[in-house]
CSV table of C-alpha atoms and ligand atoms in Angstrom, one decimal:
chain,number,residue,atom,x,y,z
Z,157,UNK,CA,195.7,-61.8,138.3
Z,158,UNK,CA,192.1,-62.0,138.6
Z,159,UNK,CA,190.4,-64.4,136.0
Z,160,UNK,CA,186.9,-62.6,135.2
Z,161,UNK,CA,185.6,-65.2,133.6
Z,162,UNK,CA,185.8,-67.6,136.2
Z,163,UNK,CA,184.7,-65.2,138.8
Z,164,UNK,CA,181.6,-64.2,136.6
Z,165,UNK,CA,180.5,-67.5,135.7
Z,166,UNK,CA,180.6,-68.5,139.4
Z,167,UNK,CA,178.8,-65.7,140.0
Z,168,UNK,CA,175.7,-66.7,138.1
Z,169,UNK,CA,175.9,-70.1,140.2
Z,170,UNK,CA,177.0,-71.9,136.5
Z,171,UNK,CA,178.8,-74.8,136.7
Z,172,UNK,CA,182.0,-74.6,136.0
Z,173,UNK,CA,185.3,-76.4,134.5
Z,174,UNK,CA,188.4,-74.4,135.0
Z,175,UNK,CA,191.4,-75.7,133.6
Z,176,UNK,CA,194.6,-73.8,135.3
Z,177,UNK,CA,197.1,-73.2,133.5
Z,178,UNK,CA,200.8,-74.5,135.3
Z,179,UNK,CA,203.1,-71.5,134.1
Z,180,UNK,CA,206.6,-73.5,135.7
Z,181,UNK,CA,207.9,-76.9,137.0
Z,182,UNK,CA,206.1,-78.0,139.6
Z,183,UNK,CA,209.6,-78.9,141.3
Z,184,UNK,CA,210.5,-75.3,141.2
Z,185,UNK,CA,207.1,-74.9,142.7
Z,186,UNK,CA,207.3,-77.4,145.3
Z,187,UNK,CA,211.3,-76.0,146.3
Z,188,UNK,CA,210.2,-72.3,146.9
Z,189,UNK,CA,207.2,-73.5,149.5
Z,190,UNK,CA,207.5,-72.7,153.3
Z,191,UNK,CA,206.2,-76.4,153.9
Z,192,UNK,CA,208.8,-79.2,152.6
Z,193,UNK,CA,208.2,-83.2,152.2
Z,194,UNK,CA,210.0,-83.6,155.3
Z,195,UNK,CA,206.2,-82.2,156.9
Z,196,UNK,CA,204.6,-85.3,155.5
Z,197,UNK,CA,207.2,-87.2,156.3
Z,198,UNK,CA,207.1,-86.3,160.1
Z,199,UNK,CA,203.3,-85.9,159.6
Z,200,UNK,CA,203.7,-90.0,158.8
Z,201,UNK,CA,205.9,-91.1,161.2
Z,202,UNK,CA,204.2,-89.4,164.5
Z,203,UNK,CA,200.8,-91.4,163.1
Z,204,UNK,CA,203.2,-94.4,163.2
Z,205,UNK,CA,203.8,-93.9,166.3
Z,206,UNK,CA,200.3,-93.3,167.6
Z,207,UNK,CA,199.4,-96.6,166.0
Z,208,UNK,CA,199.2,-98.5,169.2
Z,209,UNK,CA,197.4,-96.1,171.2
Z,210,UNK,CA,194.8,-95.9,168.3
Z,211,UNK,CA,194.3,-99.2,168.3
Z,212,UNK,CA,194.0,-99.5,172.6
Z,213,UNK,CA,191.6,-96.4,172.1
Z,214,UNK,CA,189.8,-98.3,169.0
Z,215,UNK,CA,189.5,-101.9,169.3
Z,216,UNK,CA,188.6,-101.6,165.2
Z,217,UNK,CA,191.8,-100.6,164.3
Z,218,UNK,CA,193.4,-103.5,165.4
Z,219,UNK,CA,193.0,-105.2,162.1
Z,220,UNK,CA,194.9,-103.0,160.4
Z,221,UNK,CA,197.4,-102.3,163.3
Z,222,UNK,CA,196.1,-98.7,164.2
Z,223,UNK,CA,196.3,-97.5,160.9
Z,224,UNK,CA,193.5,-95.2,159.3
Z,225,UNK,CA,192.9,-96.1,155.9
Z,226,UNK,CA,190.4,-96.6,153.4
Z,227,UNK,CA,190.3,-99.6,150.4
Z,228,UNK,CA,191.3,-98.2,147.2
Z,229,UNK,CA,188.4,-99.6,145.0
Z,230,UNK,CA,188.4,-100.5,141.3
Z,231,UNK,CA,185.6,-99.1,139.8
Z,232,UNK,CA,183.8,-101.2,137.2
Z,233,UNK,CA,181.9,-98.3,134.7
Z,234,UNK,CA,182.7,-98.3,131.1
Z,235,UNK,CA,180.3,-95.3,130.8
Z,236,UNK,CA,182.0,-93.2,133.0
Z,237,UNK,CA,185.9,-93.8,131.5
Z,238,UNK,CA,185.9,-93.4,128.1
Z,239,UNK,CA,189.3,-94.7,128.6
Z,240,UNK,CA,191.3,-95.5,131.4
Z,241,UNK,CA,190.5,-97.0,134.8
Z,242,UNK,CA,188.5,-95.6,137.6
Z,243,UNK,CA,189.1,-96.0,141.4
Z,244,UNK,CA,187.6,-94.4,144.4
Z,245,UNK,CA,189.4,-93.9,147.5
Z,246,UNK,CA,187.1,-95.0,149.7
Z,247,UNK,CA,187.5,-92.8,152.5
Z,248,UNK,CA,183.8,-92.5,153.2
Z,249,UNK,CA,184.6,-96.2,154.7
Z,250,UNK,CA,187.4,-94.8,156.9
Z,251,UNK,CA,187.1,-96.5,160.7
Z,252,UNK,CA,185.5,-94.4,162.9
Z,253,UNK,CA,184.0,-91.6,161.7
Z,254,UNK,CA,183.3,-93.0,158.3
Z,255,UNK,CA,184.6,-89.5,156.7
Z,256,UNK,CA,188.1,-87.9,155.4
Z,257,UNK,CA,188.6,-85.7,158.6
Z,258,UNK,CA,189.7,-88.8,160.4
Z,259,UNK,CA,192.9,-87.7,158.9
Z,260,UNK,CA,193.5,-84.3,159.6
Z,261,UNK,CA,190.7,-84.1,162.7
Z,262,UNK,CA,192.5,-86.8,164.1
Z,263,UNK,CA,196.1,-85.8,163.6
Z,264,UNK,CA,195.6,-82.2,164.8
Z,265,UNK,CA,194.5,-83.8,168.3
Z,266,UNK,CA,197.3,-86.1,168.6
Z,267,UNK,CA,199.6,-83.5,168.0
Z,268,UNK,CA,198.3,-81.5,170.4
Z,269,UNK,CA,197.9,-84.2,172.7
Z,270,UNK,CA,201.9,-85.2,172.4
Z,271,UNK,CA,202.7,-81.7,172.7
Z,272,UNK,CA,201.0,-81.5,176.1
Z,273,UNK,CA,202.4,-84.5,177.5
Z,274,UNK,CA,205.4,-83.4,176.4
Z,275,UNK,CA,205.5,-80.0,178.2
Z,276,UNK,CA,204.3,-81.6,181.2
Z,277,UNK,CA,207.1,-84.3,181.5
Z,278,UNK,CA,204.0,-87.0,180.9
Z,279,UNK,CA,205.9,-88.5,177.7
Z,280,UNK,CA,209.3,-88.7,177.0
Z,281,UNK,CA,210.6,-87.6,173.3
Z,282,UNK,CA,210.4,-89.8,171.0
Z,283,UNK,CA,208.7,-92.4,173.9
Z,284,UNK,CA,205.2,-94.6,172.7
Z,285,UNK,CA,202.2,-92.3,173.2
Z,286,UNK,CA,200.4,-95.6,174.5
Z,287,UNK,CA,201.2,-94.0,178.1
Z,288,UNK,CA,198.9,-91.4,177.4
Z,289,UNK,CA,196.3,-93.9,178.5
Z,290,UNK,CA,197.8,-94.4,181.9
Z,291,UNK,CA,194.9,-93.0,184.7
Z,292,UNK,CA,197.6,-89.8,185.7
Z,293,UNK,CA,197.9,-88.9,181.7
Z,294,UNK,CA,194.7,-88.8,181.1
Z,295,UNK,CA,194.2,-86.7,184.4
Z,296,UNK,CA,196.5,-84.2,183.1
Z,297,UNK,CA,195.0,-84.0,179.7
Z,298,UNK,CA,191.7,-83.9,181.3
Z,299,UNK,CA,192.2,-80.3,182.4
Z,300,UNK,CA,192.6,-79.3,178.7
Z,301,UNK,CA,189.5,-78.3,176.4
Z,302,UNK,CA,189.6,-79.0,172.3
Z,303,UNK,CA,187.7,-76.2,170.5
Z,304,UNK,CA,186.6,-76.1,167.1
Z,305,UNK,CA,183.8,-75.1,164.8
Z,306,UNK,CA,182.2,-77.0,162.1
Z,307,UNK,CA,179.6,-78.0,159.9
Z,308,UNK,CA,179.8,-81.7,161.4
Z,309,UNK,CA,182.1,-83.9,160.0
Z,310,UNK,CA,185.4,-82.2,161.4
Z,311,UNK,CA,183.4,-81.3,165.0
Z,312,UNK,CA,182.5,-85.4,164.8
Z,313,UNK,CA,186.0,-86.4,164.3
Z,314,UNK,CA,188.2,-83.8,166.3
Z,315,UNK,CA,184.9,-84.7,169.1
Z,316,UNK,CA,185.3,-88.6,169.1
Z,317,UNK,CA,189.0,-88.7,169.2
Z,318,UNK,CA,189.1,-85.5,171.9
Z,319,UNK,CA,186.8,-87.4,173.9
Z,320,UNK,CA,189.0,-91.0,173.8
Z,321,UNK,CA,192.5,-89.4,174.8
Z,322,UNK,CA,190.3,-87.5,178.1
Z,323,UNK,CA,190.2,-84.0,176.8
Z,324,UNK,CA,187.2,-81.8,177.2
Z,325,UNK,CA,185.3,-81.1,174.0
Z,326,UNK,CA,183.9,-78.1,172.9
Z,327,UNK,CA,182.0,-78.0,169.0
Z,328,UNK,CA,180.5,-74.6,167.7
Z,329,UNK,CA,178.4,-75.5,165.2
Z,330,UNK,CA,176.4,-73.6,162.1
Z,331,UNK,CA,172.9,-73.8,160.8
Z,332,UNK,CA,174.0,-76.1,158.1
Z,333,UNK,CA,174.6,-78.4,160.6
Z,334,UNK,CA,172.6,-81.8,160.1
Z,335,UNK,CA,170.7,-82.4,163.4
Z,336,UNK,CA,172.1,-85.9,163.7
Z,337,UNK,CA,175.2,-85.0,164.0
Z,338,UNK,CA,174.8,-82.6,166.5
Z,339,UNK,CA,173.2,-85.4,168.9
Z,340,UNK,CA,175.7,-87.7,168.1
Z,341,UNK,CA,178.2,-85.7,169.6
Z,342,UNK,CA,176.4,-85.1,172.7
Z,343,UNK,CA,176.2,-89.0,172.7
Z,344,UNK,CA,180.0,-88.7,173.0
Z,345,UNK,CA,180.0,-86.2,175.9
Z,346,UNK,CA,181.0,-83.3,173.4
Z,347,UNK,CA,179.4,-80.0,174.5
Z,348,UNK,CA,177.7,-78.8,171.5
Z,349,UNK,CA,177.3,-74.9,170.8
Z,350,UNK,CA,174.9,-74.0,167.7
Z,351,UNK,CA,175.0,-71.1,166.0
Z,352,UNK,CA,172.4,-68.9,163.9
Z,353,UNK,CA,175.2,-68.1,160.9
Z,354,UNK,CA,176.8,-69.7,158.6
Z,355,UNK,CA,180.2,-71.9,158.9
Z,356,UNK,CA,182.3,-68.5,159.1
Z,357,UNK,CA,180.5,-67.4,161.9
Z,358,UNK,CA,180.3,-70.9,163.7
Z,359,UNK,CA,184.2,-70.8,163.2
Z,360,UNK,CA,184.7,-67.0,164.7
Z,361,UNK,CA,182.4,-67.7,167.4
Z,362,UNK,CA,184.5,-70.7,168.3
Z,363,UNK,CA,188.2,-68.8,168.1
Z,364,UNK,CA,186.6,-66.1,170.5
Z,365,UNK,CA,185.6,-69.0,173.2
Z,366,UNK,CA,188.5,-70.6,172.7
Z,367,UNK,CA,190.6,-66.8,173.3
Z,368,UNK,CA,188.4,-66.6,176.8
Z,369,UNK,CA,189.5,-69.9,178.4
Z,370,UNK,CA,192.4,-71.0,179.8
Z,371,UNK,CA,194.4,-74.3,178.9
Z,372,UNK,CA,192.4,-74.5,175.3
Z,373,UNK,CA,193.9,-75.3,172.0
Z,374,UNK,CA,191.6,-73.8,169.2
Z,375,UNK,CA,191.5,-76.0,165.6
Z,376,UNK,CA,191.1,-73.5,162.9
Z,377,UNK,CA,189.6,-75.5,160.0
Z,378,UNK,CA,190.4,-72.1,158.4
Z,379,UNK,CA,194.4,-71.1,158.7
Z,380,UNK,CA,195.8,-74.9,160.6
Z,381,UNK,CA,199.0,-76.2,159.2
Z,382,UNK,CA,198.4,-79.4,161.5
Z,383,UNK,CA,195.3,-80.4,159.4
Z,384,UNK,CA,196.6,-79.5,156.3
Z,385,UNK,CA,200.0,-82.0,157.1
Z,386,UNK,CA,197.7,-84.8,158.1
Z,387,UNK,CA,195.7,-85.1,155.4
Z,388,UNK,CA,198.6,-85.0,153.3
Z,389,UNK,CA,199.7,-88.4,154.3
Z,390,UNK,CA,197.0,-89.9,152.5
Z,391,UNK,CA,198.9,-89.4,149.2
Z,392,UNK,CA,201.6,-92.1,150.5
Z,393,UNK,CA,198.9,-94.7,151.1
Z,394,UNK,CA,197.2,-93.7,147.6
Z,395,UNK,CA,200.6,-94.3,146.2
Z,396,UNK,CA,201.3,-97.7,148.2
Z,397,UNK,CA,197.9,-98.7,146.9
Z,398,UNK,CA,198.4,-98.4,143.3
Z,399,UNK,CA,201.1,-99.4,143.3
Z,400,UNK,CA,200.2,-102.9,144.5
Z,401,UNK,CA,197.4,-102.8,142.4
Z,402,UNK,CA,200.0,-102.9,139.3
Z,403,UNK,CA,199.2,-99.1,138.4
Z,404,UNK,CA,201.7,-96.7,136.5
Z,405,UNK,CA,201.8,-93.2,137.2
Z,406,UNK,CA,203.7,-91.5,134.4
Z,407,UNK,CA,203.5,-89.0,131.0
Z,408,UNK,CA,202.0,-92.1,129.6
Z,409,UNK,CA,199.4,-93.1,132.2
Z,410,UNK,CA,198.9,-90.0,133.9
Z,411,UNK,CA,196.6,-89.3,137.4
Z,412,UNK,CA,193.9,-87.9,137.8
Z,413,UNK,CA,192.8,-87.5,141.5
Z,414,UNK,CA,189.0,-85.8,142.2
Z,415,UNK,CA,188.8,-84.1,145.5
Z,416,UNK,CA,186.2,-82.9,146.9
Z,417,UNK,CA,187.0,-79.1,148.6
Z,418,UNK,CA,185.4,-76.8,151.8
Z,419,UNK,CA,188.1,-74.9,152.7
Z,420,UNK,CA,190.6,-76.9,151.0
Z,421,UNK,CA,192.6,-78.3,154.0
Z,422,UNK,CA,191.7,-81.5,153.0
Z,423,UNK,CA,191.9,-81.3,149.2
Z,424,UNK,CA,195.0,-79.1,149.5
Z,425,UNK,CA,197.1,-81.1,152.1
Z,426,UNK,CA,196.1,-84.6,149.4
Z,427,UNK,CA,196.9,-82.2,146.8
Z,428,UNK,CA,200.7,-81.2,148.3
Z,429,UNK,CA,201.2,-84.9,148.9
Z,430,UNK,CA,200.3,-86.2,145.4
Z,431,UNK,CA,202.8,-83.7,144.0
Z,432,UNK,CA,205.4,-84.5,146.3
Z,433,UNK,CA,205.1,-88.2,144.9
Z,434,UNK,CA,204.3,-88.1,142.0
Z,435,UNK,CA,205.5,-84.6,140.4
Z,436,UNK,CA,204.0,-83.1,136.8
Z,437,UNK,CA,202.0,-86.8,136.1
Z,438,UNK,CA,199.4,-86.1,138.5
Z,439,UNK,CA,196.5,-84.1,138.2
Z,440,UNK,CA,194.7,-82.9,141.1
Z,441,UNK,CA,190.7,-82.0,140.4
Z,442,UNK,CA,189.0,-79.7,143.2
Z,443,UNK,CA,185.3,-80.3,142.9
Z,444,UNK,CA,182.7,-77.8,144.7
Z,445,UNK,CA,178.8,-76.8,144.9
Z,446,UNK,CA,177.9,-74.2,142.4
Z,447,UNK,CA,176.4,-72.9,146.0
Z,448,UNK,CA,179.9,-72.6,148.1
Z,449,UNK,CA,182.9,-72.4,145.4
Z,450,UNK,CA,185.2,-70.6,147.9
Z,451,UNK,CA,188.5,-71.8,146.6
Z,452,UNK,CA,187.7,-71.8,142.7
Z,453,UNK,CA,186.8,-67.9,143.8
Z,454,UNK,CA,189.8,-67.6,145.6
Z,455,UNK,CA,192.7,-68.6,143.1
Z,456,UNK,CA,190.5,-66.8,140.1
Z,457,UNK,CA,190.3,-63.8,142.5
Z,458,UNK,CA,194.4,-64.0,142.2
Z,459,UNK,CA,194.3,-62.4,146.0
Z,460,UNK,CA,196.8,-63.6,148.0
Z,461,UNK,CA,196.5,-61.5,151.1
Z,462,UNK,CA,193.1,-62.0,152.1
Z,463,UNK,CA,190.1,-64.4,152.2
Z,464,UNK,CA,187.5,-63.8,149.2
Z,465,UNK,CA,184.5,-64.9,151.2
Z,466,UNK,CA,181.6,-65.7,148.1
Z,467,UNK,CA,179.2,-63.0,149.8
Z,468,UNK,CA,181.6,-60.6,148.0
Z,469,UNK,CA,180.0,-61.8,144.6
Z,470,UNK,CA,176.7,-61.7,146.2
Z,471,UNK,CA,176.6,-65.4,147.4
Z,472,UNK,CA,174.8,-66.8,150.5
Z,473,UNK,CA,176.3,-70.5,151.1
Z,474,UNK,CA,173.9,-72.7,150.0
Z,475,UNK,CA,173.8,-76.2,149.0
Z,476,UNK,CA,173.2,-79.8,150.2
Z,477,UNK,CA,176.2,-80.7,150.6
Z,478,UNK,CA,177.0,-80.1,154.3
Z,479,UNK,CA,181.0,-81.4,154.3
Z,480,UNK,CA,181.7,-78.6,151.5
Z,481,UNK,CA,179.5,-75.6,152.6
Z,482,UNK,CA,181.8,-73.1,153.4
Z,483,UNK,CA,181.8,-69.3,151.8
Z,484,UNK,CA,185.7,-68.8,152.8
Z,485,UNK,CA,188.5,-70.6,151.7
Z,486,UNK,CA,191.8,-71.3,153.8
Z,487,UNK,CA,194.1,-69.0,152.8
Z,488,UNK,CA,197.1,-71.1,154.1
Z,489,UNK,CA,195.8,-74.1,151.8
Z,490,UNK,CA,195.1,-71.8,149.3
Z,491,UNK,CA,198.5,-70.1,149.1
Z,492,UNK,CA,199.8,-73.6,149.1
Z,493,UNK,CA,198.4,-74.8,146.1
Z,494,UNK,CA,197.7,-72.1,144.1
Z,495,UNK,CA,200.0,-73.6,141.6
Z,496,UNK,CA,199.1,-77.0,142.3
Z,497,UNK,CA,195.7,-77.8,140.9
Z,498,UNK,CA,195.6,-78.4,137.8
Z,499,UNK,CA,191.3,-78.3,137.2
Z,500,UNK,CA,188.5,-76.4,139.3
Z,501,UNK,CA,185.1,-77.9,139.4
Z,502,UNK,CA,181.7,-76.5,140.2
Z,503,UNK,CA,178.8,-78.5,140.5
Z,504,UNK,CA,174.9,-77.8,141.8
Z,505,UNK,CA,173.5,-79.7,144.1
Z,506,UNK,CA,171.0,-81.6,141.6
Z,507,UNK,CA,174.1,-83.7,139.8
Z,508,UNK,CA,175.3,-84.3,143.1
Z,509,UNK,CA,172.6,-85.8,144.6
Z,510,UNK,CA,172.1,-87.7,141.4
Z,511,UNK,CA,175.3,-89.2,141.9
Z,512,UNK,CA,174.7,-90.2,145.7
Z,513,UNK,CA,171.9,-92.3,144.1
Z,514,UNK,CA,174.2,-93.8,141.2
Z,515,UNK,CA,177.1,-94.3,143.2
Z,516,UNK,CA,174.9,-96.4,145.5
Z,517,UNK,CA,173.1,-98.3,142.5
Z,518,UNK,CA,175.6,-98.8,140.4
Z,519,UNK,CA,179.1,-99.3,142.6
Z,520,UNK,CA,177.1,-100.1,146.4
Z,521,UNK,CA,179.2,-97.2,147.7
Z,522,UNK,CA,177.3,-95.1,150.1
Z,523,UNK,CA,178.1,-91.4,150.3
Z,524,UNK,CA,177.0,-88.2,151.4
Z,525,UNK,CA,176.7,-85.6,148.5
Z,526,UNK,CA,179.8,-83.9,149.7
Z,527,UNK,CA,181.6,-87.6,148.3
Z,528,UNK,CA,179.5,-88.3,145.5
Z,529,UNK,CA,180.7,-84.9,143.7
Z,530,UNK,CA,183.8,-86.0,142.7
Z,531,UNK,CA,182.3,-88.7,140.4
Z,532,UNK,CA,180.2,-86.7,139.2
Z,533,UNK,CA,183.2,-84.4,138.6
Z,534,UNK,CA,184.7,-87.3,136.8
Z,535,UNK,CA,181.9,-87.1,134.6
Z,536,UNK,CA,182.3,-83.5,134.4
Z,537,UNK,CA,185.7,-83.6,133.2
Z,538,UNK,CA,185.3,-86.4,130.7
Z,539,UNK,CA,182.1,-84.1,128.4
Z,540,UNK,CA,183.9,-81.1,129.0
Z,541,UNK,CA,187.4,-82.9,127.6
Z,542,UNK,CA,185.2,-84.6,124.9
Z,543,UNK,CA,183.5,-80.7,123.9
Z,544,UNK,CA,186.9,-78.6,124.0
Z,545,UNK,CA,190.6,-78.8,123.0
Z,546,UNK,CA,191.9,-79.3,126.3
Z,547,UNK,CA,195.4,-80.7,124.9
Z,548,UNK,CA,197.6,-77.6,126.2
Z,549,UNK,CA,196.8,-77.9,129.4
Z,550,UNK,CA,196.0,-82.2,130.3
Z,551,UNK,CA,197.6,-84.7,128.8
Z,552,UNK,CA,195.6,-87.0,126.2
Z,553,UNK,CA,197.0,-90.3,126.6
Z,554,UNK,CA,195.0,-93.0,128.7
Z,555,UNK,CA,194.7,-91.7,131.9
Z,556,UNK,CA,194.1,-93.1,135.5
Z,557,UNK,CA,190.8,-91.7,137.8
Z,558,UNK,CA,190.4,-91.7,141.2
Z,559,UNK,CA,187.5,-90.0,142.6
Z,560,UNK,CA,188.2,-89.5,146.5
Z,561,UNK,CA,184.9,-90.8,148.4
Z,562,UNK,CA,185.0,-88.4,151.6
Z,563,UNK,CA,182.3,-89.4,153.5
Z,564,UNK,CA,178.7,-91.2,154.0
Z,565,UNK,CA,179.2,-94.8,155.0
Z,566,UNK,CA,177.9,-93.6,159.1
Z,567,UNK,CA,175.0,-91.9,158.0
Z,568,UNK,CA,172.5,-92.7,159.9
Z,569,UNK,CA,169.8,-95.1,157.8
Z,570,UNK,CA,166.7,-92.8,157.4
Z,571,UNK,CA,169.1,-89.8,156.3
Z,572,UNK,CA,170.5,-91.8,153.8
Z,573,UNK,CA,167.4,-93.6,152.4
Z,574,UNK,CA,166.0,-90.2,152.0
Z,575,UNK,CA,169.0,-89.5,150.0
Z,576,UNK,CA,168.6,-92.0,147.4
Z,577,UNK,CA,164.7,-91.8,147.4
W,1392,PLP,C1,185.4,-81.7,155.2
W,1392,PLP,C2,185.0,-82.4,154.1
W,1392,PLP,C3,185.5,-82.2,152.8
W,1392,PLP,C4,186.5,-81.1,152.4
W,1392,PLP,O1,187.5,-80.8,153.3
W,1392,PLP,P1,188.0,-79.3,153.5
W,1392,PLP,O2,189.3,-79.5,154.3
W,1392,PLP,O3,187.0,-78.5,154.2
W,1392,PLP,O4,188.3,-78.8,152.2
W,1392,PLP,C5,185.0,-83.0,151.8
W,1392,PLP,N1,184.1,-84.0,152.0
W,1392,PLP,C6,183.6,-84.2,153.2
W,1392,PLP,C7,182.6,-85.3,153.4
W,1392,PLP,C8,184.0,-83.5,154.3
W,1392,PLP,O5,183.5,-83.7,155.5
């Protein structure tokens, strides 16, 4: 059903904080969904076994054995928690691309990668990728082009790693596009397409190239299953991690995780994950610009068949914050989690930015606006909790934060000084 008020608030570019309300268990939920635990589990084990080819490929990952993970940081900011304890999941620290779409990026390539050296008798089942790096593999994966379109971060990652196994690279980009990025890329030997449009466009120009050519496999950042399943893995290293840090999750310490959303691969695969482990006691937070709030406007359009691109409310993607502009939602993630997310969160671009400069200040964290929003959704949350009766739908008791940091620590100096100006 469609929820006016959201839809008209978002509208008027307001910020927003939109409580959902869970109408059954999220078990029950979780059982009737076309993608099972099992998905995350196999998601988990195939990144075990690329471990050792990650770490031939990247020498950095050799310290943590070809794992890609981020520090789980304890935040020090009585003013933010009124109570409670704050973290940030510091995956704008994660090796390599210094951003969250080392996850799914990443894991979409090596599945595609095993897949091919599969079909062409290159790699055995179940065999150690690390023979993918063998002069003949790499020949044979040589002849293959990755296609994707982006608004950097996801055309960096999917680029760097595409590049590294031996596979052509081909990244359609928009005009939001930061200009660095873009030569970056070309740095890597990634052919770089721009675009006039927005990220839509960017994305249907790329699926048409990719439908022309031959031996191509196409990542759609707006309907793949693959990113969605890579990025959920992340909620088992967020629960190792707090776990060793002493942390309960339960009715009386519930969790509150802040994600920052585009499309909502990336929020919605965490989002999936979190529930899987830790069922009604975690709260999943979807933060977005005021200026792009595709997935708040999808689940308060209560569509289920179609995108809701925010042009239909008279929007034109606009906003700062480069890793989250995006007018359409991913109807796959969307459909997914519908009934997952428990809090929707618009913010403009002004109390992000704000909070690239604090975060820096204040914790020494350095992130791109797209990261920074979900503290300042943290903040968000906490006034709006402190001016309403919020006790039907989130818990009261002491509660656990952790805002999810998804990129900024490889910006390049000058962008980022600008930033925090
Ligand atoms: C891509 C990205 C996101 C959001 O991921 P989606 O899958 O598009 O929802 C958030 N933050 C940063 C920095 C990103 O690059």
């Amino acid at each position: 059903m469609r929820n006016m008020q959201v839809v008209s608030d978002i509208e008027r570019r307001q910020p927003i904080v939109w409580p959902l309300l869970p109408h059954r268990h999220v078990e029950r939920i979780l059982a009737e969904l076309s993608v099972k635990r099992s998905d995350m589990e196999d998601a988990h084990d195939r990144w075990t076994r690329f471990s050792r080819l990650l770490m031939h490929l990247f020498p950095e990952l050799l310290s943590s054995r070809g794992q890609i993970d981020s520090p789980l940081l304890p935040i020090n900011s009585p003013d933010l928690a009124t109570s409670g304890y704050i973290f940030a999941k510091c995956d704008h620290d994660l090796p390599i691309t210094g951003c969250i779409k080392a996850r799914g990026g990443f894991y979409e390539v090596l599945l595609t990668a095993e897949q091919i050296a599969l079909q062409n008798g290159i790699l055995d089942p179940g065999a150690d990728p690390i023979c993918l790096t063998e002069p003949e593999a790499r020949k044979a994966l040589s002849r293959y082009r990755i296609v994707v379109g982006s608004t950097g971060n996801l055309g960096y990652s999917v680029g760097l790693i595409a590049k590294a196994l031996g596979f052509m690279a081909e990244v359609h980009m928009s005009a939001d596009a930061k200009g660095w990025k873009k030569k970056r890329l070309r740095e890597h030997g990634v052919t770089v397409i721009e675009h006039a449009g927005d990220y839509s466009e960017a994305v249907a120009n790329a699926r048409r190239a990719a439908q022309k050519q031959l031996h191509t496999h196409f990542i759609d950042d707006e309907n793949s299953l693959a990113l969605f399943l890579g990025y959920s893995v992340g909620a088992l290293d967020l629960e190792r991690q707090l776990k060793q840090a002493g942390v309960e999750v339960s009715a009386r310490r519930p969790l509150f995780v802040y994600l920052p959303c585009g499309v909502g691969g990336a929020p919605g695969g965490l989002t999936f994950g979190l529930r899987h482990v830790f069922g009604e006691h975690v709260y999943p937070v979807f933060v977005e610009p005021t200026g792009a709030p595709c997935m708040t406007l999808q689940l308060a359009s209560g569509e289920v068949d179609r995108v809701v691109p925010v042009s239909e409310i008279g929007l034109s993607v606009s906003t700062s914050a480069d890793g989250l502009a995006v007018g359409g939602a991913s109807l796959l993630a969307a459909n997914l989690i519908q009934e997952l997310v428990s809090v929707c969160v618009t913010l403009d671009d002004t109390t992000m930015k704000q909070w690239v400069v604090r975060a820096w200040r204040e914790y020494g964290l350095r992130l791109e606006p797209s990261a920074a929003a979900a503290f300042a959704a943290v903040e968000k949350l906490r006034d709006f909790r402190s001016a309403y009766d919020t006790s039907d739908v989130l818990p009261s008791t002491e509660a656990t934060h952790v805002a999810w940091t998804t990129g900024g620590s490889l910006l390049p100096d000058d962008v980022f000084l600008k930033e925090i100006a």
